Coordinates of C-alpha atoms in Angstrom, one line a residue:
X279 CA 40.3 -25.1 -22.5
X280 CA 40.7 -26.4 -18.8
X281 CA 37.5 -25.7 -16.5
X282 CA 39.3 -24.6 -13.3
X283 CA 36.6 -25.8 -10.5
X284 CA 37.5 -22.8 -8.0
X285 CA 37.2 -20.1 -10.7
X286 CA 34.3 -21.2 -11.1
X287 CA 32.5 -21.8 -7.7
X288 CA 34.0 -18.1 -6.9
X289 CA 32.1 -16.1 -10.3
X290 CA 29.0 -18.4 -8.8
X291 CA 29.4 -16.7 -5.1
X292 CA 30.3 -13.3 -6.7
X293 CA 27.2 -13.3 -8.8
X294 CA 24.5 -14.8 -5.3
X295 CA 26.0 -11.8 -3.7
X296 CA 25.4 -9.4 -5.9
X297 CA 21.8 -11.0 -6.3
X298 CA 21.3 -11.2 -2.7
X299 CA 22.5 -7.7 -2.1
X300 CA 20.1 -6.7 -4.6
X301 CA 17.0 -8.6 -3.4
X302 CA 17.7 -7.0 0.1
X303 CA 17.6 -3.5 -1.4
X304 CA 14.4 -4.6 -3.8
X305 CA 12.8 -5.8 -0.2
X306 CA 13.5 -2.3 1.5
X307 CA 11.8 -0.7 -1.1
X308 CA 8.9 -2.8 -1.1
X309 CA 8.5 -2.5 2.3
X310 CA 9.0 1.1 2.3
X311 CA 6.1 1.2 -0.2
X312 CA 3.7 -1.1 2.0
X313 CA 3.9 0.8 4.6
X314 CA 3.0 3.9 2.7
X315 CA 0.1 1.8 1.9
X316 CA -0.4 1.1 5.4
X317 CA -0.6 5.2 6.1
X318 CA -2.7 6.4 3.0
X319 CA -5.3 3.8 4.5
X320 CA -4.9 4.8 8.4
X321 CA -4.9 8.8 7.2
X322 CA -7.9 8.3 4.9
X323 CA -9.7 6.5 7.0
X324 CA -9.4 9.3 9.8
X325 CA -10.2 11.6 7.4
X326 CA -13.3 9.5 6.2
X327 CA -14.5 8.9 10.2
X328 CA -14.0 12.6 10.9
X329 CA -16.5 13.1 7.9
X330 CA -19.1 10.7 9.3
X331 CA -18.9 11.9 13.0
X332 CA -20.0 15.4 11.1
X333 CA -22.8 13.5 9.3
X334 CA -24.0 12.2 12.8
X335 CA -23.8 15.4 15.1
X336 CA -26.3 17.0 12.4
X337 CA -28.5 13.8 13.5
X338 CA -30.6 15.7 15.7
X339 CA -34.0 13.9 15.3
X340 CA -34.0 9.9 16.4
X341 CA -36.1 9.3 13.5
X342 CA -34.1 7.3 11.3
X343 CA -34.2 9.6 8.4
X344 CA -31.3 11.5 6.9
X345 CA -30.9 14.4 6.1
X346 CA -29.4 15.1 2.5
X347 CA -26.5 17.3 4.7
X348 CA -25.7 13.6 6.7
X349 CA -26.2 12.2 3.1
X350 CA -23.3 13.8 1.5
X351 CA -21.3 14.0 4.6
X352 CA -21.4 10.0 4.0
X353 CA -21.0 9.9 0.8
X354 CA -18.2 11.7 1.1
X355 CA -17.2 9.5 4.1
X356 CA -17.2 7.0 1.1
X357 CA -15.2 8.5 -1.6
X358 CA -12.1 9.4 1.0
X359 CA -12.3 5.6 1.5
X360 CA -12.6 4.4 -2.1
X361 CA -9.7 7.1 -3.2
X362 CA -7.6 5.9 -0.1
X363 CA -8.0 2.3 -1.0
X364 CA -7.3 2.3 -4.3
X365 CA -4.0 4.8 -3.7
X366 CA -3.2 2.1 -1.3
X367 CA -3.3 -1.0 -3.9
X368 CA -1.7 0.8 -6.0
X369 CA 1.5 1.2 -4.0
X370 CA 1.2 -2.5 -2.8
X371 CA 1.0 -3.3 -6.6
X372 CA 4.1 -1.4 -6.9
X373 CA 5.7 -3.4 -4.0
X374 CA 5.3 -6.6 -6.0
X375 CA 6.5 -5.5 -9.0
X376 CA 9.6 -4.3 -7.2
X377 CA 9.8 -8.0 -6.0
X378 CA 9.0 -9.6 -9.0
X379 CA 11.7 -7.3 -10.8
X380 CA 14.4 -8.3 -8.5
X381 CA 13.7 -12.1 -8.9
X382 CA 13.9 -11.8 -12.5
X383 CA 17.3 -10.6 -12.4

């Protein structure tokens, strides 16, 4: 069996294509998904500072105390956080994967 040299070199450029064509749609996708990340975190943490400016406009005493109504306002401030956080991870983990797949293949 002959090895024919431009056979060759043209299944070796057929194949890069297709694997370049595929890593550029595997980067969309991951990009598409870190920038959900980027929103969850943005919306969350609106959601959590809208939450804490209610915790400090029932602040009416300069006394340094808290009441248990700014208490749980804040706490709450800090859950919307935590959840957004790890929703956001979680879709940058996702975004690596989808990387990780397409350089595998």
């Amino acid at each position: 069996m002959k090895f024919h040299a431009p056979i060759a070199v043209a299944a070796l450029l057929l194949a890069s294509g297709c694997s370049n064509a595929a890593q550029k749609e595997a980067e969309r996708e991951a990009k598409a998904l870190e920038n959900q990340a980027d929103a969850v975190r943005a919306d969350t943490d609106l959601q959590a500072e809208a939450l804490e400016d209610r915790a400090d406009s029932l602040d009416t005493h300069i006394d340094g105390t808290d009441t248990a109504g700014e208490r749980a306002l804040e706490e709450k401030a800090d859950r919307v956080r935590d959840s957004g956080e790890r929703k956001a991870d979680s879709l940058e983990n996702q975004a690596d994967a989808v990387r990780d797949r397409a350089k595998d293949k």
